[in-house]
Every structure is written in structure tokens, then in C-alpha cells.
Tab-separated table of C-alpha atoms in Angstrom:
chain	number	residue	atom	x	y	z
A	42	MET	CA	207.752	141.566	170.844
A	43	ARG	CA	210.694	141.451	168.484
A	44	ILE	CA	213.798	141.753	170.656
A	45	GLY	CA	216.351	138.957	170.647
A	46	ARG	CA	220.027	138.838	169.730
A	47	PRO	CA	221.556	142.202	168.703
A	48	ARG	CA	220.199	143.156	165.283
A	49	THR	CA	221.382	145.547	162.641
A	50	LEU	CA	217.963	146.981	161.778
A	51	ALA	CA	217.610	150.521	163.064
A	52	SER	CA	213.984	149.974	164.082
A	53	LEU	CA	214.954	147.179	166.460
A	54	VAL	CA	217.718	149.256	167.986
A	55	THR	CA	215.133	151.938	168.680
A	56	VAL	CA	212.781	149.454	170.337
A	57	LEU	CA	215.583	147.977	172.454
A	58	ALA	CA	216.532	151.444	173.642
A	59	ALA	CA	212.914	152.034	174.664
A	60	VAL	CA	212.848	148.807	176.687
A	61	LEU	CA	216.117	149.557	178.449
A	62	ALA	CA	215.085	153.123	179.248
A	63	TYR	CA	212.432	152.038	181.721
A	64	SER	CA	214.972	150.269	183.985
A	65	ALA	CA	215.993	153.579	185.537
A	66	LEU	CA	212.430	154.159	186.706
A	67	PRO	CA	211.078	153.001	190.073
A	68	ALA	CA	208.574	150.145	189.996
A	69	SER	CA	205.886	152.589	191.099
A	70	ALA	CA	206.360	154.896	188.084
A	71	ASP	CA	202.785	154.210	187.076
A	72	GLY	CA	201.463	154.986	190.551
A	73	PRO	CA	199.017	152.634	192.280
A	74	PRO	CA	197.676	149.894	189.951
A	75	ASP	CA	194.433	151.608	188.930
A	76	THR	CA	195.286	155.286	189.288
A	77	GLY	CA	193.555	157.010	186.411
A	78	ALA	CA	192.642	153.745	184.677
A	79	ALA	CA	189.725	153.686	182.268
A	80	LYS	CA	187.766	150.444	182.148
A	81	SER	CA	184.439	148.950	181.258
A	82	ASP	CA	181.994	148.233	184.088
A	83	ASN	CA	182.294	144.466	183.581
A	84	ILE	CA	186.033	144.352	184.382
A	85	THR	CA	187.332	144.115	187.970
A	86	HIS	CA	191.014	144.351	188.837
A	87	LEU	CA	191.561	141.675	191.490
A	88	ALA	CA	195.280	141.771	192.245
A	89	SER	CA	198.703	143.046	191.257
A	90	VAL	CA	201.964	141.370	192.311
A	91	PRO	CA	205.027	143.596	191.715
A	92	MET	CA	208.192	142.175	190.179
A	93	THR	CA	210.783	141.492	192.880
A	94	GLY	CA	214.157	139.900	193.497
A	95	PRO	CA	216.183	138.770	190.473
A	96	LEU	CA	213.323	139.539	188.077
A	97	ALA	CA	212.866	143.162	189.142
A	98	GLY	CA	214.182	145.332	186.350
A	99	GLY	CA	213.496	142.617	183.795
A	100	VAL	CA	210.617	142.467	181.322
A	101	ASN	CA	207.601	140.226	181.979
A	102	THR	CA	206.630	138.287	178.852
A	103	ASP	CA	204.500	135.173	178.399
A	104	ILE	CA	202.387	133.061	180.776
A	105	ALA	CA	201.661	129.323	181.014
A	106	PHE	CA	199.291	127.549	183.417
A	107	SER	CA	199.132	124.159	185.110
A	108	GLY	CA	196.683	123.255	187.843
A	109	GLN	CA	196.571	126.146	190.293
A	110	LYS	CA	199.853	127.647	189.190
A	111	ALA	CA	200.886	130.321	186.723
A	112	TYR	CA	204.364	130.404	185.195
A	113	VAL	CA	205.551	133.824	184.046
A	114	GLY	CA	208.484	134.366	181.713
A	115	ASN	CA	210.802	137.324	182.193
A	116	TYR	CA	213.901	138.529	180.345
A	117	SER	CA	215.760	137.705	183.575
A	118	GLY	CA	214.280	134.214	184.088
A	119	PHE	CA	210.845	133.059	185.274
A	120	ALA	CA	208.501	133.077	188.272
A	121	ILE	CA	205.908	130.604	189.559
A	122	TYR	CA	202.735	131.838	191.273
A	123	ASP	CA	200.059	130.067	193.293
A	124	ILE	CA	196.710	131.145	191.783
A	125	ALA	CA	194.422	128.893	193.828
A	126	ASP	CA	192.726	132.132	194.854
A	127	PRO	CA	192.930	134.408	191.790
A	128	GLY	CA	192.326	137.413	194.006
A	129	LYS	CA	195.422	136.614	196.077
A	130	PRO	CA	198.159	135.246	193.810
A	131	ALA	CA	201.242	134.283	195.794
A	132	LEU	CA	204.810	134.010	194.568
A	133	ILE	CA	206.136	130.468	195.057
A	134	SER	CA	209.589	130.784	193.528
A	135	GLN	CA	211.597	132.583	190.900
A	136	VAL	CA	214.612	131.526	188.873
A	137	SER	CA	217.304	133.892	187.676
A	138	CYS	CA	218.244	132.801	184.151
A	139	PRO	CA	218.887	135.850	181.945
A	140	GLY	CA	218.376	135.781	178.182
A	141	SER	CA	215.554	137.336	176.204
A	142	GLN	CA	212.782	136.709	175.781
A	143	SER	CA	211.909	133.723	177.927
A	144	ASP	CA	208.809	132.544	176.100
A	145	ILE	CA	207.447	129.850	178.409
A	146	SER	CA	205.436	126.602	178.336
A	147	VAL	CA	204.725	123.793	180.799
A	148	TYR	CA	203.890	120.142	180.166
A	149	ASP	CA	203.867	117.064	182.391
A	150	GLY	CA	206.064	118.625	185.057
A	151	LEU	CA	208.516	120.168	182.590
A	152	LEU	CA	208.987	123.861	181.881
A	153	PHE	CA	210.382	125.096	178.565
A	154	LEU	CA	212.093	128.475	178.285
A	155	SER	CA	213.154	130.203	175.063
A	156	THR	CA	216.461	132.082	174.887
A	157	ASP	CA	216.808	134.414	171.918
A	158	SER	CA	219.893	136.375	172.901
A	159	SER	CA	223.396	135.179	172.227
A	160	ARG	CA	225.015	133.901	175.426
A	161	SER	CA	228.442	132.679	176.536
A	162	ASP	CA	227.039	129.202	177.326
A	163	ASN	CA	223.764	127.419	178.097
A	164	SER	CA	223.862	127.944	181.862
A	165	CYS	CA	221.748	130.359	183.867
A	166	GLN	CA	224.975	132.122	184.850
A	167	SER	CA	225.891	132.930	181.237
A	168	VAL	CA	226.637	136.435	180.029
A	169	ALA	CA	225.839	138.162	176.758
A	170	GLN	CA	228.193	137.253	173.932
A	171	SER	CA	228.229	138.263	170.281
A	172	PRO	CA	226.373	135.974	167.851
A	173	THR	CA	229.352	136.357	165.520
A	174	ILE	CA	231.273	134.025	167.851
A	175	LYS	CA	230.774	130.395	166.833
A	176	GLU	CA	230.757	129.129	170.428
A	177	SER	CA	227.906	131.429	171.500
A	178	TRP	CA	224.716	129.675	172.636
A	179	GLU	CA	220.996	130.294	172.357
A	180	GLY	CA	218.034	127.937	172.210
A	181	ILE	CA	215.613	126.142	174.553
A	182	LYS	CA	216.202	125.406	178.243
A	183	ILE	CA	214.230	122.693	180.063
A	184	PHE	CA	213.426	122.664	183.788
A	185	ASP	CA	211.774	120.106	186.042
A	186	VAL	CA	209.092	122.010	187.999
A	187	ARG	CA	207.311	119.150	189.728
A	188	ASP	CA	208.480	120.780	192.942
A	189	PRO	CA	207.510	124.390	192.197
A	190	ARG	CA	209.516	125.673	195.145
A	191	ASN	CA	212.708	124.167	193.751
A	192	PRO	CA	212.755	124.181	189.937
A	193	ARG	CA	215.610	122.082	188.571
A	194	TYR	CA	217.449	122.816	185.317
A	195	VAL	CA	217.715	119.506	183.445
A	196	ALA	CA	218.548	120.096	179.777
A	197	ALA	CA	219.220	122.559	176.988
A	198	VAL	CA	218.910	122.321	173.215
A	199	GLU	CA	220.812	124.742	171.014
A	200	THR	CA	219.014	125.995	167.922
A	201	LYS	CA	220.766	127.724	165.051
A	202	CYS	CA	219.029	131.098	165.267
A	203	GLY	CA	218.017	130.934	168.902
A	204	SER	CA	214.498	130.538	170.236
A	205	HIS	CA	212.287	133.602	170.107
A	206	THR	CA	209.132	131.614	170.813
A	207	HIS	CA	208.165	127.958	170.881
A	208	THR	CA	205.025	125.835	170.655
A	209	LEU	CA	204.300	122.437	172.188
A	210	VAL	CA	202.779	119.674	170.050
A	211	PRO	CA	202.138	116.523	172.142
A	212	ASP	CA	203.177	113.230	170.598
A	213	LYS	CA	200.180	110.977	170.097
A	214	SER	CA	202.031	108.213	171.971
A	215	LYS	CA	202.104	110.509	175.035
A	216	ARG	CA	205.708	109.479	175.600
A	217	SER	CA	207.183	112.635	174.096
A	218	VAL	CA	206.351	116.214	173.298
A	219	TYR	CA	207.495	118.117	170.238
A	220	VAL	CA	208.667	121.700	170.542
A	221	TYR	CA	208.217	123.807	167.400
A	222	ASN	CA	210.903	126.465	167.620
A	223	SER	CA	210.496	129.870	165.962
A	224	SER	CA	213.343	132.275	165.248
A	225	TYR	CA	214.202	134.799	162.589
A	226	PHE	CA	216.547	137.566	161.380
A	227	PRO	CA	219.551	135.563	160.150
A	228	ASN	CA	222.744	137.390	159.310
A	229	ALA	CA	225.698	136.456	157.128
A	230	THR	CA	228.043	137.381	160.004
A	231	TYR	CA	226.453	134.831	162.350
A	232	PRO	CA	228.204	131.435	161.927
A	233	ASP	CA	225.136	129.454	162.990
A	234	CYS	CA	222.248	131.674	161.863
A	235	GLN	CA	222.782	132.069	158.146
A	236	PRO	CA	220.278	133.395	155.602
A	237	PRO	CA	217.730	132.569	154.359
A	238	ASN	CA	216.459	130.789	157.536
A	239	ASP	CA	213.348	129.629	155.682
A	240	ARG	CA	212.610	126.862	158.177
A	241	ILE	CA	211.547	126.048	161.714
A	242	ASP	CA	213.344	123.680	164.090
A	243	ILE	CA	211.512	120.787	165.737
A	244	VAL	CA	212.802	119.461	169.061
A	245	LYS	CA	211.631	116.095	170.385
A	246	VAL	CA	211.603	115.761	174.172
A	247	PRO	CA	211.193	112.275	175.747
A	248	LEU	CA	209.069	113.022	178.798
A	249	ARG	CA	210.828	110.544	181.058
A	250	GLN	CA	214.295	111.404	179.746
A	251	PRO	CA	214.180	115.118	178.940
A	252	GLU	CA	217.982	115.265	178.982
A	253	ARG	CA	217.808	113.437	175.621
A	254	ALA	CA	215.896	116.270	173.957
A	255	ALA	CA	217.259	117.070	170.507
A	256	VAL	CA	216.435	118.725	167.205
A	257	VAL	CA	214.912	115.990	165.016
A	258	ALA	CA	213.816	118.020	161.987
A	259	SER	CA	214.167	121.449	160.397
A	260	PRO	CA	211.476	121.555	157.714
A	261	ILE	CA	211.620	124.315	155.110
A	262	LEU	CA	208.367	126.273	155.024
A	263	PHE	CA	209.330	128.825	152.378
A	264	PRO	CA	211.151	127.172	149.478
A	265	ASP	CA	210.321	130.251	147.390
A	266	GLY	CA	211.760	132.583	150.033
A	267	GLY	CA	208.416	133.799	151.379
A	268	PHE	CA	207.283	137.413	151.366
A	269	PRO	CA	210.059	139.490	149.739
A	270	GLY	CA	209.477	142.540	151.898
A	271	SER	CA	208.030	145.947	151.095
A	272	GLU	CA	208.317	149.554	152.179
A	273	THR	CA	206.261	148.797	155.290
A	274	GLY	CA	206.438	144.999	155.620
A	275	TYR	CA	209.256	142.724	156.760
A	276	GLU	CA	210.814	140.155	154.466
A	277	THR	CA	210.153	136.618	155.691
A	278	SER	CA	213.279	135.073	157.220
A	279	GLY	CA	211.742	132.697	159.742
A	280	CYS	CA	208.640	132.571	161.949
A	281	HIS	CA	207.815	134.629	165.018
A	282	ASP	CA	205.202	132.388	166.595
A	283	ILE	CA	203.150	129.263	165.893
A	284	THR	CA	199.837	128.284	167.458
A	285	ALA	CA	198.908	124.605	167.252
A	286	PHE	CA	195.407	123.115	167.282
A	287	PRO	CA	196.313	119.438	167.794
A	288	ALA	CA	192.724	118.150	167.834
A	289	LYS	CA	192.412	119.088	164.156
A	290	ASN	CA	196.056	118.468	163.265
A	291	ILE	CA	196.550	122.066	162.159
A	292	ALA	CA	198.646	125.028	163.223
A	293	ALA	CA	198.735	128.712	162.335
A	294	ALA	CA	202.206	130.182	161.868
A	295	ALA	CA	202.885	133.917	161.972
A	296	CYS	CA	206.038	134.333	159.921
A	297	MET	CA	207.051	137.968	159.518
A	298	GLY	CA	205.601	138.618	156.052
A	299	ASP	CA	203.426	135.521	155.819
A	300	GLY	CA	200.467	133.970	157.615
A	301	VAL	CA	200.570	130.193	157.232
A	302	LEU	CA	198.208	127.284	157.847
A	303	LEU	CA	200.050	124.033	158.562
A	304	ASP	CA	199.077	120.365	158.568
A	305	ILE	CA	200.758	118.869	161.661
A	306	SER	CA	199.261	115.364	161.457
A	307	ARG	CA	202.870	114.148	161.216
A	308	PRO	CA	204.509	116.318	163.859
A	309	GLU	CA	208.037	115.875	162.502
A	310	GLN	CA	206.906	116.718	158.975
A	311	PRO	CA	204.532	119.703	159.033
A	312	GLU	CA	203.240	120.761	155.629
A	313	VAL	CA	202.102	124.159	154.410
A	314	ILE	CA	198.493	123.898	153.242
A	315	ASP	CA	197.775	127.599	152.769
A	316	ARG	CA	199.604	130.905	152.966
A	317	VAL	CA	198.433	134.522	152.957
A	318	GLN	CA	200.125	137.925	152.760
A	319	ASP	CA	198.919	141.487	153.353
A	320	ALA	CA	201.425	143.958	151.969
A	321	ALA	CA	199.000	146.865	152.281
A	322	ASN	CA	198.322	146.582	156.015
A	323	PHE	CA	200.505	144.034	157.839
A	324	SER	CA	204.055	144.933	158.799
A	325	PHE	CA	204.992	141.883	160.891
A	326	TRP	CA	202.852	138.731	161.276
A	327	HIS	CA	203.391	138.160	164.993
A	328	GLY	CA	200.981	135.585	166.462
A	329	ALA	CA	197.733	133.679	165.976
A	330	THR	CA	194.695	132.456	167.911
A	331	PHE	CA	192.088	129.899	166.782
A	332	ASN	CA	188.474	129.967	167.849
A	333	GLY	CA	187.038	127.098	169.895
A	334	ASP	CA	186.535	124.598	167.073
A	335	GLY	CA	189.375	125.643	164.796
A	336	SER	CA	187.097	127.073	162.115
A	337	LYS	CA	188.606	130.564	162.431
A	338	VAL	CA	192.004	132.035	163.165
A	339	VAL	CA	193.062	135.582	163.940
A	340	PHE	CA	196.559	136.891	163.162
A	341	MET	CA	198.200	139.815	164.972
A	342	ASP	CA	200.341	142.470	163.290
A	343	GLU	CA	203.091	143.824	165.550
A	344	LEU	CA	203.709	147.060	163.685
A	345	GLY	CA	206.518	148.989	165.374
A	346	GLY	CA	207.960	145.952	167.138
A	347	GLY	CA	206.065	146.512	170.384
A	348	GLY	CA	207.820	149.795	171.096
A	349	GLY	CA	205.916	151.998	168.678
A	350	ALA	CA	202.876	154.187	169.289
A	351	GLU	CA	200.608	152.498	166.754
A	352	CYS	CA	197.173	153.198	168.266
A	353	THR	CA	196.897	156.804	167.087
A	354	PRO	CA	194.459	158.333	164.580
A	355	GLU	CA	197.322	158.776	162.102
A	356	VAL	CA	198.091	155.034	162.010
A	357	GLY	CA	194.446	154.127	161.473
A	358	PRO	CA	192.279	151.039	162.112
A	359	THR	CA	193.846	148.456	159.776
A	360	LYS	CA	197.553	148.699	160.652
A	361	GLY	CA	198.951	147.230	163.863
A	362	ALA	CA	195.630	145.404	164.073
A	363	THR	CA	194.311	141.842	164.290
A	364	ALA	CA	193.046	140.185	161.097
A	365	ILE	CA	190.193	137.656	161.205
A	366	PHE	CA	190.174	134.680	158.837
A	367	ASP	CA	187.640	131.913	158.408
A	368	VAL	CA	189.153	128.493	157.717
A	369	LYS	CA	187.182	127.148	154.753
A	370	GLN	CA	188.173	123.793	153.288
A	371	ARG	CA	191.615	124.256	154.852
A	372	LYS	CA	192.030	127.677	153.262
A	373	LEU	CA	192.421	131.032	155.025
A	374	VAL	CA	189.645	133.401	153.962
A	375	PHE	CA	190.090	137.011	155.114
A	376	ARG	CA	187.017	138.641	156.716
A	377	SER	CA	187.974	141.838	158.612
A	378	TYR	CA	190.329	143.675	160.957
A	379	TYR	CA	189.918	144.409	164.648
A	380	LYS	CA	191.698	147.200	166.498
A	381	ILE	CA	190.905	149.040	169.718
A	382	THR	CA	189.186	152.362	169.065
A	383	ARG	CA	190.543	154.129	172.166
A	384	HIS	CA	193.289	156.222	170.626
A	385	GLN	CA	196.462	156.268	172.698
A	386	ALA	CA	198.953	159.089	173.163
A	387	ALA	CA	201.840	159.587	170.752
A	388	ASP	CA	204.290	158.377	173.409
A	389	GLU	CA	202.375	155.213	174.398
A	390	ASN	CA	203.659	151.984	172.862
A	391	CYS	CA	200.538	150.220	171.639
A	392	VAL	CA	199.893	147.490	169.065
A	393	SER	CA	198.044	144.193	168.645
A	394	HIS	CA	199.695	141.579	170.895
A	395	ASN	CA	199.220	138.313	172.792
A	396	GLY	CA	195.752	137.100	173.768
A	397	SER	CA	193.690	133.972	174.252
A	398	LEU	CA	190.232	132.593	173.670
A	399	ILE	CA	187.530	132.896	176.336
A	400	PRO	CA	185.681	129.586	175.801
A	401	VAL	CA	181.966	130.261	175.360
A	402	ARG	CA	180.065	127.681	173.321
A	403	GLY	CA	178.449	129.243	170.295
A	404	ARG	CA	180.496	132.451	170.557
A	405	ASP	CA	183.995	133.499	169.490
A	406	ILE	CA	185.385	135.772	172.219
A	407	MET	CA	188.968	136.535	173.157
A	408	VAL	CA	190.945	138.752	175.482
A	409	GLN	CA	193.976	140.475	173.997
A	410	ALA	CA	196.901	142.619	175.168
A	411	TRP	CA	197.666	145.982	173.547
A	412	TYR	CA	200.686	147.083	175.622
A	413	GLN	CA	199.889	150.616	176.916
A	414	GLY	CA	196.532	150.289	175.191
A	415	GLY	CA	195.724	147.924	178.078
A	416	PHE	CA	193.663	144.906	177.107
A	417	SER	CA	190.465	144.329	175.197
A	418	VAL	CA	187.780	141.646	175.407
A	419	TRP	CA	186.193	141.328	171.986
A	420	ASP	CA	183.675	139.183	170.126
A	421	PHE	CA	184.380	137.946	166.589
A	422	THR	CA	181.454	135.540	166.268
A	423	ASP	CA	180.491	137.632	163.256
A	424	SER	CA	183.829	137.517	161.457
A	425	VAL	CA	182.994	140.591	159.413
A	426	ASN	CA	181.813	142.730	162.332
A	427	PRO	CA	183.975	142.171	165.442
A	428	ARG	CA	183.111	144.289	168.477
A	429	GLU	CA	184.587	145.069	171.862
A	430	ILE	CA	182.685	143.995	174.977
A	431	GLY	CA	185.167	144.939	177.715
A	432	TYR	CA	188.468	146.727	178.335
A	433	PHE	CA	191.032	148.019	180.824
A	434	ASP	CA	193.393	150.889	179.975
A	435	ARG	CA	195.782	152.889	182.169
A	436	PRO	CA	197.023	156.397	181.270
A	437	PRO	CA	200.494	156.844	179.716
A	438	ARG	CA	203.546	156.141	181.847
A	439	ASP	CA	205.040	159.241	183.420
A	440	PRO	CA	207.760	159.876	182.447
A	441	ALA	CA	207.125	158.361	179.039
A	442	SER	CA	208.721	154.937	178.563
A	443	PHE	CA	208.044	151.384	177.413
A	444	GLY	CA	205.367	149.459	179.317
A	445	GLY	CA	201.896	147.972	179.239
A	446	TYR	CA	200.483	144.467	178.840
A	447	TRP	CA	202.584	141.960	176.917
A	448	SER	CA	200.274	138.941	177.366
A	449	VAL	CA	196.716	138.795	178.690
A	450	TYR	CA	195.120	135.332	178.943
A	451	TRP	CA	191.931	133.748	180.295
A	452	TYR	CA	192.332	130.698	182.536
A	453	ASN	CA	189.649	128.997	184.634
A	454	GLY	CA	187.450	132.006	185.272
A	455	ALA	CA	190.050	134.759	185.636
A	456	ILE	CA	192.101	136.962	183.311
A	457	TYR	CA	195.856	137.103	183.917
A	458	GLY	CA	198.182	139.739	182.487
A	459	THR	CA	201.890	140.484	182.428
A	460	GLU	CA	202.395	144.216	182.789
A	461	SER	CA	205.742	144.325	181.042
A	462	VAL	CA	207.780	146.317	183.515
A	463	THR	CA	205.870	146.337	186.792
A	464	ALA	CA	203.712	143.392	187.831
A	465	PHE	CA	201.704	140.219	187.327
A	466	ASP	CA	198.031	141.246	187.323
A	467	VAL	CA	194.729	139.417	187.744
A	468	PHE	CA	191.274	140.522	186.574
A	469	ARG	CA	187.761	139.171	186.354
A	470	ILE	CA	185.107	139.823	183.740
A	471	SER	CA	181.466	139.584	184.849
A	472	ASP	CA	179.253	139.591	181.795
A	473	ARG	CA	176.405	137.378	180.618
A	474	ARG	CA	178.253	136.935	177.300
A	475	THR	CA	181.372	135.502	178.951
A	476	ASP	CA	180.015	134.006	182.195
A	477	PRO	CA	179.429	130.533	180.614
A	478	ALA	CA	183.210	130.201	180.251
A	479	ASN	CA	183.462	129.934	184.040
A	480	ARG	CA	182.144	126.382	183.754
A	481	VAL	CA	185.224	125.355	181.761
A	482	LYS	CA	188.006	124.009	183.972
A	483	LEU	CA	191.362	123.259	182.396
A	484	LYS	CA	194.149	121.193	183.936
A	485	GLU	CA	196.804	122.988	181.913
A	486	LEU	CA	197.020	125.762	179.340
A	487	ASN	CA	199.786	126.782	176.997
A	488	VAL	CA	198.025	129.383	174.903
A	489	GLN	CA	200.019	128.482	171.784
A	490	THR	CA	198.776	124.879	172.080
A	491	GLN	CA	195.039	125.396	171.929
A	492	PRO	CA	192.587	122.797	173.191
A	493	ARG	CA	189.416	122.090	171.254
A	494	PHE	CA	186.643	123.271	173.536
A	495	TRP	CA	183.846	121.916	171.309
A	496	GLY	CA	183.066	120.906	167.729
């Protein structure tokens, strides 16, 4: 979703208003978890843990996994859940640390949290402060979570335009981890975040001395300025999200008006090896997911910023959709679009959003969030003819307001979802096409740092 520091674009103001409007509603505004839900027979809803304490009234965002724990970002901080039994997730702890949007990753006992709203300082007690003030802070916070009951704030790294999302790229020496920071929407009135912002920031974090984390490079990805913008598409002024595939030394960057394939064999010096645009259909290149061997990548278009009703017949099947590309000789070759066919109401925010691969050898299957469109499990083994094989979809919120699934990810046999304004949910899919994935057991998963499952 595209909400960070205060912006001047009217569309973002509209989306922000939609997000804030829900806070006046009770947590039970949707009724019991499955009241009126439509779903395929192969999906079972196992559990729903409501937002509580300092995170209640916030917005649930991304999820990371380590061992038998799930880490859930929230505009108000983050929560840690015990998922040893996926049917009975239990809250371990939560940390109040306001600042949108709290994109989250975990690695070797460290937790990384993105802050993309201008704050008075880098503490968790900071308050909102205008980005026009030079001393304002935004960037990446680092916590020690080896004791999940007592997370400890250990470091912060300021980045010029904040941190909307970030991606971990492990150092081959295993002594450090690189954090690729994505941010966008510069403004001439912001002392630190000046146009054209045609770069990303790379933070190096020594694993045994995380307090020494620092920006070590800010490579320019768009020396020509990138996509210039169109009537329906955003001008490129930074990247929204990057997904790395370290086993093949590549990454896919979703950068507003551009989809980019990067060579990350030298983590401090990534190089653009291919770039694609889609002025006719894509409004905002938002995120990416590789298949299991890195021979395909799908890009998501977040038309409407996450607050728009983009799953209606009027919008159609190719806008606010997911685009499938084959990677041929390190080039992105477009094949088709995928979009859910269950049309949503005109007051339901719905668009292609965060998902992850379900690792089945010989097949390309992923689960993906669509906000109030619920989530979809779909097969893109045939890149030209993707098809849905499972889904879960609740009716519109009553009264109408922002909501739905922000991120829906597969991890070790279960599907986990952040319902933006109500709960952390767990599902299971039972289907012969996805059952082989249950044999895959991961020690850790940051969805934007994809493991190679085979190939």
C-alpha cells in the first residue's frame, strides 16, 4: 500500500482518509470471522487472532517468519506470534513503535522495521513531524528478538526518503546482511528527500554489531529518469518494493512506472539488466514474486493505492492485476495477466497485493492477497493461461470502509494473512495440487528474499 509521509497527491490523501475512517469502527465491524464468507472447498479457516493492546486501531501490514514464530508489522509497531500449532496461534509480545508502514523482516535474531512517516526522532516514543523540517527522522529500525518476549531496540538507520519497504540480501561471508531500502515520492520542500530520487539505499548490518549498521551505497537505477508518467501511470521517482532471489544473484524491483530485473552478484553494486513498462495497463508497479527456480517473475499493479475499488467489471481484467513474465536469457518476457474474476462491490477496496509462492516441484503456484477481494490461490505453470485453484472472500465491510487482506503468505504447510484492520488469520489449503508443498520445511522466510526451492 502506498501510504507514508504526508503527500501532496490528491489520490493519496483520499486513500489515507479511507484508512483513518475505519478507526472509529469496532473490531467486530465485520462480524464473526467467516460470517457470509465465500470460499472454495479446499480452503479451511483455522484461526483468527484479533488486534489488541497498542496495535488495536493500527493497520496490519507485512509478515515475516522464523522457526515457529510469525512477526507481524503494524502501523503502530509489531507483534510476535507463536505458530507452533497453526490452528492456535498465540500472541507472545507486541511492541508499540508508531510510524507507517512497518514493513518487517527477520534474520539471525534481528528484526528490521521500516518507517515511512516523518517523525520527531528515531525512538518508539516519537511523534509525527513534518518532512519539511530538516531534523525529522524516518528510516529503518533494528530490534534484537532472540528473546521474543522481550524485544530490544538496538539501532536505527536514517534514509533520505524514509523506508517504505526493505529487502534482505545476505552477505556471502555470513557476517553481515544487506538491507535494500525502497522509498519514493520526493518533494522539493523536503530537505532530505529531493527529486529525482532515482536510486535505492543499501544498508549494511554487521550481524554481531548491528549498532554499526549504516548506508554504504545509493546506486542510481534510473539515470534516464525512468517512466515519465502518463494519464493513468505514476512517474518513477524511486522503488516501492524489491524481491531478491540470492541463489541466482538476481532481484526484481517494482518501481512505480518500471519493472526492473537486477543483477545483485555484488550486493553493494546492483546493476539493471532489464527493464519493462506497461503504460496501457499498469498504474503503479508495487511488488514481485519469483517462481521456485527463478525462471519466472510476476509483478503486481496497485492501481488505486490499496484504497480503491479496482475489482469491478468497469475496471476490467488487465488493470490492478498481476503480470506474468518469463525470464529468458536474463530478459523479462511478458506472457499474460492474472486477476480474480469475483467482481467486488463498488465500495470494496480491492487490487493485486502481497503474496508468496507455494513450493510445489514442477508447478508454479502462489497465494495472493486482494484486500477486500480476500485471497486467491492460483497456478501460473502455464504462463499464458494462469488459473485460480482456491480462494477465500468475505462480503463488504458494513459500514463501508477500508479493510481486507494486506499480505497472505504460505509458510510450512499453512497460509497466514494480515486482515488489515481486524486480525491475524490462519488458513489451510487441502488440495492434491498443493499438498506436496507440506513436505517443505523452512527455518525462516522473508517473502521478499526468496529461497530457491529447486532448479
